[in-house]
Coordinates of C-alpha atoms in Angstrom, one line a residue:
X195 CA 0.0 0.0 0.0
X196 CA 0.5 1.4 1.6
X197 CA 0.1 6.3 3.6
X198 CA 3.5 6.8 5.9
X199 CA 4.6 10.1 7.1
X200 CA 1.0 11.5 8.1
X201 CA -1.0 10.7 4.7
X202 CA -4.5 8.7 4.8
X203 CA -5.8 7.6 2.5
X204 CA -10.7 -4.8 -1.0
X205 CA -10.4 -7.9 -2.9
X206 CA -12.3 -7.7 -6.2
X207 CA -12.9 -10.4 -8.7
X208 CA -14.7 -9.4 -12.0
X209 CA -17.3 -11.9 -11.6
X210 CA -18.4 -10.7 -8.7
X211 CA -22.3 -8.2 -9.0
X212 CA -23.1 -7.9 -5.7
X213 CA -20.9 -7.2 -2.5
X214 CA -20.2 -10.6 -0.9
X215 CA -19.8 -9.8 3.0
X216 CA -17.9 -12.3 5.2
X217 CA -18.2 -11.8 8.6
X218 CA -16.5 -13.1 11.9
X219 CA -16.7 -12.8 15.8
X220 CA -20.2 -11.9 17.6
X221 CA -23.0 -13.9 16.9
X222 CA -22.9 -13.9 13.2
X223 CA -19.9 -17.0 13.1
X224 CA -16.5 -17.1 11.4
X225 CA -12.1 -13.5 7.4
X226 CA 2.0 -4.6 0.7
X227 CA 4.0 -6.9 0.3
X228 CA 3.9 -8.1 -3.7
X229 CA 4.5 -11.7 -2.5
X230 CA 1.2 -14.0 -2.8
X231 CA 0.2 -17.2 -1.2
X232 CA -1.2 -18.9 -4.5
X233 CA -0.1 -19.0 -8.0
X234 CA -3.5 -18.5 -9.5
X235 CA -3.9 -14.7 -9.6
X236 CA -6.8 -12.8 -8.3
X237 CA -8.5 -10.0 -10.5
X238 CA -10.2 -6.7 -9.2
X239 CA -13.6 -5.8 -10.9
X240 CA -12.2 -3.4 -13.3
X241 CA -9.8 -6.3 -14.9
X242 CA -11.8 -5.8 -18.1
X243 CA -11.7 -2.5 -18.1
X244 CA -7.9 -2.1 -17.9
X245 CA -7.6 -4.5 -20.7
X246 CA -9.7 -2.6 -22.6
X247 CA -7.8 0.5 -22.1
X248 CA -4.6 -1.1 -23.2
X249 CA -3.2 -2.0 -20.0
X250 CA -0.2 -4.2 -19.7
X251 CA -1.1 -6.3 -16.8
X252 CA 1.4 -7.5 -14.3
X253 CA 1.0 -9.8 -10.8
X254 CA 1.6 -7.9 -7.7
X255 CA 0.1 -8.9 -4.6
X256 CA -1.6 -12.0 -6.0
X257 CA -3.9 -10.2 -8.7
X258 CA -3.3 -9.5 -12.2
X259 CA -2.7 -5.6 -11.9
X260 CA -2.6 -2.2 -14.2
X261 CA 1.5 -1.6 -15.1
X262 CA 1.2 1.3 -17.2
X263 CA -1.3 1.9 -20.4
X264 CA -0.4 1.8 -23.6
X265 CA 2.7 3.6 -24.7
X266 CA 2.5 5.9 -21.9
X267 CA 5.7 5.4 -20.0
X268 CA 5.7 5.5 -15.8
X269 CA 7.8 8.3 -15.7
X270 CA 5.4 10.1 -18.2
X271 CA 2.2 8.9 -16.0
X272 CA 4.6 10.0 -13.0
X273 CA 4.3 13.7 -14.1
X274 CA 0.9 13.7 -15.0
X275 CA -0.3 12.8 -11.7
X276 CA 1.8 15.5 -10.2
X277 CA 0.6 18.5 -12.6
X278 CA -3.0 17.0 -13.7
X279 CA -4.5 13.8 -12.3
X280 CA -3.9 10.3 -12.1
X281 CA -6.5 7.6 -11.3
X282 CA -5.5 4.0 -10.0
X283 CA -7.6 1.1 -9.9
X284 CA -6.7 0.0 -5.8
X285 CA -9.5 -2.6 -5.6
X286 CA -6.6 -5.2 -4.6
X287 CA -7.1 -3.9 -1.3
X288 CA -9.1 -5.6 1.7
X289 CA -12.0 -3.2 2.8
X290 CA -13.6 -4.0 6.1
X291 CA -15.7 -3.1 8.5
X292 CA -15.5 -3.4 12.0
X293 CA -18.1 -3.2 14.0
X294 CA -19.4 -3.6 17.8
X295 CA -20.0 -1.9 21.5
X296 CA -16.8 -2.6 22.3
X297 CA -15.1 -2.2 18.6
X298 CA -12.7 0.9 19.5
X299 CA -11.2 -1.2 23.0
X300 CA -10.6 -3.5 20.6
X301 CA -9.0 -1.7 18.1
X302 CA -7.4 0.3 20.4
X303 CA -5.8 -3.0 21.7
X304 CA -4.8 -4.3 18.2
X305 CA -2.6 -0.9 17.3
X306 CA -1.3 1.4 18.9
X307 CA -3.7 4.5 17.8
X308 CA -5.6 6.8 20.1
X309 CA -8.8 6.0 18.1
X310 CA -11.2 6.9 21.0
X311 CA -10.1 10.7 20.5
X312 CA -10.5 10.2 16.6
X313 CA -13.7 12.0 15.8
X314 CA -16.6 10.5 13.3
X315 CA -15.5 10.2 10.0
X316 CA -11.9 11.0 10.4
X317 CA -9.0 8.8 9.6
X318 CA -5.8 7.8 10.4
X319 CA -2.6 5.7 9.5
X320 CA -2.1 2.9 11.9
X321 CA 0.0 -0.6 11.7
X322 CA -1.4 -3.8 13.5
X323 CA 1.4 -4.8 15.5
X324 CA 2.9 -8.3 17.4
X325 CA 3.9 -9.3 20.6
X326 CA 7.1 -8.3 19.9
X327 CA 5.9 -4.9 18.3
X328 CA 6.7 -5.7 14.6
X329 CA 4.5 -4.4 11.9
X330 CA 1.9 -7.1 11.0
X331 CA 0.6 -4.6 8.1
X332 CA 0.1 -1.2 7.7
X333 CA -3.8 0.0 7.9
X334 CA -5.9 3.0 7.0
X335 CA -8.5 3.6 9.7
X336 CA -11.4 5.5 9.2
X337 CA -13.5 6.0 12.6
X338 CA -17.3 6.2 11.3
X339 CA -18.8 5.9 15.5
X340 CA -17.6 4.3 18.4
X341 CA -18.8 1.7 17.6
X342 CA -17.8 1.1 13.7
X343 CA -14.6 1.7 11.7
X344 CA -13.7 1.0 8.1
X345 CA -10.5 -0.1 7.7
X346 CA -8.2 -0.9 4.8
X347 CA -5.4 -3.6 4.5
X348 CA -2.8 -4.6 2.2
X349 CA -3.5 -7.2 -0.4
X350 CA -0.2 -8.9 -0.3
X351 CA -1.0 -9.4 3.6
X352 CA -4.6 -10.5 3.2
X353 CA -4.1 -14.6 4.6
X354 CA -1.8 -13.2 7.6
X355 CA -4.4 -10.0 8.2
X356 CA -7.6 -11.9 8.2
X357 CA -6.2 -15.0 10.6
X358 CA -4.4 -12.3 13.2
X359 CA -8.3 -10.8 13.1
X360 CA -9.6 -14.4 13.2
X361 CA -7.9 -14.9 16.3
X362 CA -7.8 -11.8 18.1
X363 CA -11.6 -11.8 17.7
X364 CA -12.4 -14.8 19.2
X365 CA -9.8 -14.0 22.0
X366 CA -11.5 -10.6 23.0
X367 CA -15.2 -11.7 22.1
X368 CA -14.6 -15.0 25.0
X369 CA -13.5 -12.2 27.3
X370 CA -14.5 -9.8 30.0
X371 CA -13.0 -7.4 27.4
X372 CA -16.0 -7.3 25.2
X373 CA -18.6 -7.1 28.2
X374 CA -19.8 -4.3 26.9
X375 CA -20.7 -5.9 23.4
X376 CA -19.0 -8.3 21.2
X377 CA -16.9 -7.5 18.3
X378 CA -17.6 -8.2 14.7
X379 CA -15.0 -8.2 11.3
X380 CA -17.4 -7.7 7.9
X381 CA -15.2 -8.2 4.7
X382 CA -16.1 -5.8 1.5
X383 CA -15.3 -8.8 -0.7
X384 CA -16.2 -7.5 -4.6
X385 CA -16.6 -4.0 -3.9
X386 CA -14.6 -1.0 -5.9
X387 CA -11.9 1.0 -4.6
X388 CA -10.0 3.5 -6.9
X389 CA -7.7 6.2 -5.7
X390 CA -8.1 9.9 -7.7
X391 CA -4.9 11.9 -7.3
X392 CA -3.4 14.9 -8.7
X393 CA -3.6 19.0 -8.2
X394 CA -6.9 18.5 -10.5
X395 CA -8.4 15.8 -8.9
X396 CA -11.0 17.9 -6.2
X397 CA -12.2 19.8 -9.8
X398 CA -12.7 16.3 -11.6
X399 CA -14.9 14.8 -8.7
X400 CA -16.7 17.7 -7.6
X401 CA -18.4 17.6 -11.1
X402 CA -19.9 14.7 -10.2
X403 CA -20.8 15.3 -6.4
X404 CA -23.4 18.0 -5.1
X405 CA -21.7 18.9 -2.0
X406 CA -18.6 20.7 -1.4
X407 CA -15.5 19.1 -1.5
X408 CA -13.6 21.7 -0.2
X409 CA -15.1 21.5 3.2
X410 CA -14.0 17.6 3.0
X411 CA -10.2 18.0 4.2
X412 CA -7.2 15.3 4.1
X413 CA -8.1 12.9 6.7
X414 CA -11.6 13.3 6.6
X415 CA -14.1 10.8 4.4
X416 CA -18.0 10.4 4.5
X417 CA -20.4 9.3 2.1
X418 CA -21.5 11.1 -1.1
X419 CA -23.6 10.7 -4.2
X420 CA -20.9 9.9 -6.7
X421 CA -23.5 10.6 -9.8
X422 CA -26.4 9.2 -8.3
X423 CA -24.2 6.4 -6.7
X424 CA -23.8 6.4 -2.7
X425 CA -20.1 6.1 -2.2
X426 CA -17.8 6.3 0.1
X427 CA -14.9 8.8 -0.3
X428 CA -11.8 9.3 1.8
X429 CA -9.5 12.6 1.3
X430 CA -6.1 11.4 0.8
X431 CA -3.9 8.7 -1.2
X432 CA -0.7 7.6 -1.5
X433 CA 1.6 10.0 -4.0
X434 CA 1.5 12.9 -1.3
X435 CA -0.8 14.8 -3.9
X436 CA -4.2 15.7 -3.5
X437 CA -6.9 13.5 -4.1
X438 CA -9.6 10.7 -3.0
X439 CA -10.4 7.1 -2.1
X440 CA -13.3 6.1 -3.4
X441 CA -15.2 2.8 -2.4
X442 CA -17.6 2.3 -4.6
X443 CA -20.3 -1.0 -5.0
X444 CA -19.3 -3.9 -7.0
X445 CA -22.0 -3.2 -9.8
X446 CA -21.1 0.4 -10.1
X447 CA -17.3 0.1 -9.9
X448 CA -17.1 0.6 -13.8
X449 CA -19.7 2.8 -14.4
X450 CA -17.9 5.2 -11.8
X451 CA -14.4 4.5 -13.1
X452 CA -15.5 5.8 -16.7
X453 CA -17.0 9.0 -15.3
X454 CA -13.9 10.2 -13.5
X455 CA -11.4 8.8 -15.8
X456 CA -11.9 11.2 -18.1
X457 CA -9.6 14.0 -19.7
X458 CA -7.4 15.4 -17.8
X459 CA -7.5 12.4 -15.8
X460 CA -4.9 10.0 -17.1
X461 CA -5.0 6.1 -16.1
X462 CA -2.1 5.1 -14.0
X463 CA -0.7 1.9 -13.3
X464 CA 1.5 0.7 -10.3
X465 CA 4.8 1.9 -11.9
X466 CA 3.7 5.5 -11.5
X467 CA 2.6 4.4 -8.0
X468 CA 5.6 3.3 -6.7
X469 CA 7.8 6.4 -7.9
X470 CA 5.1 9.0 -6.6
X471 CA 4.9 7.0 -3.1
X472 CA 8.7 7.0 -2.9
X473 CA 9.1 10.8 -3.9
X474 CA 6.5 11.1 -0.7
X475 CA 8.4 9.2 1.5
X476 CA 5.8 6.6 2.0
X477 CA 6.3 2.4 2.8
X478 CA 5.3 -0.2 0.8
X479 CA 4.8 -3.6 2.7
X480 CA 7.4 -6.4 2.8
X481 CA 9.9 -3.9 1.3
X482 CA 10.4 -1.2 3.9
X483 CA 8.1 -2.6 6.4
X484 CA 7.6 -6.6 8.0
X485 CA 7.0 -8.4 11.1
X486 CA 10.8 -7.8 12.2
X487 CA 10.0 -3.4 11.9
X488 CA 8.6 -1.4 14.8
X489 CA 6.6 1.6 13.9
X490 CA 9.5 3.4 16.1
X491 CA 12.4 2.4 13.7
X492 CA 10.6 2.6 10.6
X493 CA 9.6 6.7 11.7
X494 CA 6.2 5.9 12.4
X495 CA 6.5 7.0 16.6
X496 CA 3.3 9.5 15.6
X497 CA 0.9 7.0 14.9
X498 CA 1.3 6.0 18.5
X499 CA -0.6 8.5 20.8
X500 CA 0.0 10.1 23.6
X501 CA -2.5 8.4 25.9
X502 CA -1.8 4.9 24.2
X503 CA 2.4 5.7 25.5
X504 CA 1.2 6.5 28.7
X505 CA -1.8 3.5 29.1
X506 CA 0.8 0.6 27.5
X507 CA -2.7 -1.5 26.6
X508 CA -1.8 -2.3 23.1
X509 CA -0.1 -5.4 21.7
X510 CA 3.3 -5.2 21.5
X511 CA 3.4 -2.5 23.9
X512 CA 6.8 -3.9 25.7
X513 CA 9.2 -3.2 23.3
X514 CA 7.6 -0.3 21.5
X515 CA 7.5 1.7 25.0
X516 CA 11.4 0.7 25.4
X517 CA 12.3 1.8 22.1
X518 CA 10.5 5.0 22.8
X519 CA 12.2 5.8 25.7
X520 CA 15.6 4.4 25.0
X521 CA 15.8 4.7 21.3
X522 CA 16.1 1.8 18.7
X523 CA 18.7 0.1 16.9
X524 CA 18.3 1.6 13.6
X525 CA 15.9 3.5 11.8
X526 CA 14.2 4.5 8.5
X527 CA 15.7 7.3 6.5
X528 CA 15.9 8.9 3.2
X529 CA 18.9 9.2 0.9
X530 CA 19.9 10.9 -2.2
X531 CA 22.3 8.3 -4.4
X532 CA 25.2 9.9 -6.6
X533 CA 26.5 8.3 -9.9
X534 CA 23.6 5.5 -9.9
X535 CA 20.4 4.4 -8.2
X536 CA 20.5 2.2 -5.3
X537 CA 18.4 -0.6 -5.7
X538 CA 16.0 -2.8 -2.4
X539 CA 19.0 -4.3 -0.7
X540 CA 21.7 -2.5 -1.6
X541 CA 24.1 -2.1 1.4
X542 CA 24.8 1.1 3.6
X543 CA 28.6 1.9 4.8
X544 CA 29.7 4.3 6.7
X545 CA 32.9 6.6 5.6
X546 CA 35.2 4.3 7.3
X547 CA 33.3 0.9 5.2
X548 CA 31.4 -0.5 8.2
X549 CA 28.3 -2.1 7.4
X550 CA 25.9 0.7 9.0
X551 CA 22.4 -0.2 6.8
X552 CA 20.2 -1.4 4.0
X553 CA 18.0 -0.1 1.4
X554 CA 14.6 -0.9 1.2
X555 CA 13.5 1.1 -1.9
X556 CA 15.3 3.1 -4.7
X557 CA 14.4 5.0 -7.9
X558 CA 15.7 7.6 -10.0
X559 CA 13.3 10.6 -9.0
X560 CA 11.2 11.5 -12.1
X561 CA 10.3 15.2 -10.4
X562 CA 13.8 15.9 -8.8
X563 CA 15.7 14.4 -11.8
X564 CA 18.0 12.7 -8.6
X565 CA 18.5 8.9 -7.5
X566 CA 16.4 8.9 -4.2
X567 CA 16.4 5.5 -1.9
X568 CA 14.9 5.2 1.5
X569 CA 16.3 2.2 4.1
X570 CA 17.2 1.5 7.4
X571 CA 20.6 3.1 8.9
X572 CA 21.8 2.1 12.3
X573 CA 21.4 4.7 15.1
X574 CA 23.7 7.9 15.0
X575 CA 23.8 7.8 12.1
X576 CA 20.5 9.1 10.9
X577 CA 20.7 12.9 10.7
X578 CA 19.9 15.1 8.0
X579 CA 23.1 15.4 6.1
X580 CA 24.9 12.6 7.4
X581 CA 27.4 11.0 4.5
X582 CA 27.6 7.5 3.5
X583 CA 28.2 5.3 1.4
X584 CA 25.8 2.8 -0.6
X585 CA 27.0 -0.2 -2.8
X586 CA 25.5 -0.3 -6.1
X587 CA 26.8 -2.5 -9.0
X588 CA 29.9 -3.7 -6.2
X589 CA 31.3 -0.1 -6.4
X590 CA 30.6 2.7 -3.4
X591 CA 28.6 5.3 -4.1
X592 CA 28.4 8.6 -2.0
X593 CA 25.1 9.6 -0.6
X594 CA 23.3 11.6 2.0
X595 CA 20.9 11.0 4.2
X596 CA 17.7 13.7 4.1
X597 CA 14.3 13.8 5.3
X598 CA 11.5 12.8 3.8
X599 CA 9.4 13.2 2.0
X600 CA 11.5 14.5 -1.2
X601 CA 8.8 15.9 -2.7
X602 CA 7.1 18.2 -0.4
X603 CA 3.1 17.1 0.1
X604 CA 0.1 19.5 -1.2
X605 CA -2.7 18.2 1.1
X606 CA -5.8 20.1 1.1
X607 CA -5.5 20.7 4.8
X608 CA -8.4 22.2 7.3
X609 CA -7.4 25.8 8.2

């Protein structure tokens, strides 16, 4: 998926008309990383659609997804998300709701969020985490009421998701935790999800929508009459542009699609995705994040709240809180790359040649025309402007460590 770095914001299969809701825990019974569990890929409900728009389809995350369309290169697509608009078919995604009296304690157990001071229909980045306080996946979490959320997984993490929920559930449902109501998971199986992004992506939609978009600010979703068809739209993405999540019902998800993929809105595959969430300084799972990560080395500290440090009541709490207080072992940086890019694993020396880190993701920026990487560097030696070294085709190249994101974000922000 991945939003890092303060940015918001679903398995679909073309066969599917109508939404197909599985649901565990309560009453009602028993359900990005590019790696997937079968062979046999998985297609979201707007497979067709890509086809027939020249798409060159590719596997990622166990689905048969958009690379880039026609002869439109990525770093082409790149710039026209950043100066017009982009739109990406992210129905790969596992959209849930979770529901139940007692549905924020639980949450609130399950990550380390302060989702009881969230307010209705706001949203936030959040990570499910371990016992030991690794990153199980990265999650999107919308708060709708205290006693529903809508939350949004990685694909590539949908088996490992769905069991740790499978399990938690019945844990905290045969509990005195849930004695003030039981806990439910509902899975959005079929329906649409597509993510609108660019500097002319609020002008595109609002055609289309009666109310005003500019009072809906980044964080913020609810749900809207998308041309007559009740959707639900989340302000945010993943290139640190502009734009919208829209969830939209399985038998609607092309109709939609058409209507606000028109001109200037280009169609944008996962190449252009991965270069504008790098530029934004944003992780993509089982590359810069896994069960081994904390949120604290991989620079997500802010997703853990204040009252959530100071109650410990989350999983994974332990070593979280230590690495708080005591600082970690290494932790998630940017870089800038001379000579050539570095490449995911690409090794991180210090002046002196001591093995100091990794990286976990490297391009050639298409916006700053500079190799950018991001990775982990061991502790001290994570400050802006710290020099190193990075090994890229067996020769050292110089680099520097910077913040990130590279590209600075242009959020529609409340005042």
């Amino acid at each position: 998926m991945s939003l890092a770095a303060r940015s918001l914001l679903y398995s679909c299969r073309s066969s599917v008309s109508r939404p197909a809701l599985r649901v565990i825990g309560s009453s009602a019974g028993r359900w990005m990383s590019s790696a997937a569990p079968s062979t046999q890929l998985s297609k979201t409900g707007l497979y067709d659609f890509h086809v027939a728009n020249g798409a060159k389809m590719v596997p990622f995350a166990g689905y048969s997804m958009p690379l880039q369309y026609g002869d439109v290169g990525g770093g082409a697509a790149h710039h026209h998300v950043r100066t017009q608009a982009g739109l990406f078919d992210v129905g790969h995604m596992v959209q849930s709701f979770i529901t139940g009296p007692s549905a924020t304690a639980f949450l609130e157990w399950l990550t380390p969020s302060a989702l009881s001071e969230l307010k209705p229909f706001h949203s936030t980045l959040s990570v499910l985490l371990n016992d030991k306080g690794g990153i199980i996946d990265d999650t999107v979490i919308c708060k709708h009421s205290d006693d529903k959320y809508y939350v949004v997984t990685n694909a590539g993490r949908r088996v490992e998701d769905l069991a740790w929920f499978e399990q938690k559930l019945a844990e905290w449902n045969s509990s005195d935790k849930s004695s003030s109501g039981k806990v439910s998971l509902e899975v959005l199986d079929g329906w649409g999800l597509v993510a609108l992004q660019g500097p002319e992506a609020a002008k595109v939609l609002q055609a289309h929508v009666k109310e005003d978009l500019g009072k809906l600010y980044f964080g913020q979703s609810g749900y809207f009459d998308v041309a007559g068809v009740k959707c639900h739209v989340a302000r945010g993405g993943y290139t640190g542009e502009d734009g919208f999540e829209i969830s939209i019902p399985p038998e609607k998800t092309v109709e939609i699609t058409e209507l606000v993929s028109k001109s200037p809105v280009q169609l944008t595959g996962l190449g252009a995705r991965d270069s504008l969430r790098l530029e934004a300084g944003m992780c993509l799972y089982g590359h810069d994040l896994n069960e081994d990560i904390t949120p604290v080395e991989a620079g997500l500290s802010w997703v853990i709240g204040k009252s959530r440090r100071e109650s410990g009541t989350f999983i994974g709490a332990s070593t979280v809180l230590q690495q708080l207080k005591d600082g970690p072992s290494k932790r998630r940086v940017g870089f800038i790359v001379e000579d050539a890019p570095a490449r995911e694993g690409a090794k991180v020396f210090s002046p002196a040649e001591e093995e100091i880190g990794v990286i976990t993701s490297g391009i050639p920026s298409p916006t700053l025309s500079q190799n950018i990487a991001m990775g982990y560097i061991k502790n001290g030696f994570h400050k802006k402007g710290t020099e190193v070294l990075v090994e890229v085709r067996k020769k050292m190249r110089k680099a520097t460590v910077r913040p990130m994101p590279f590209v600075p974000a242009k959020y529609h922000r409340e005042p």
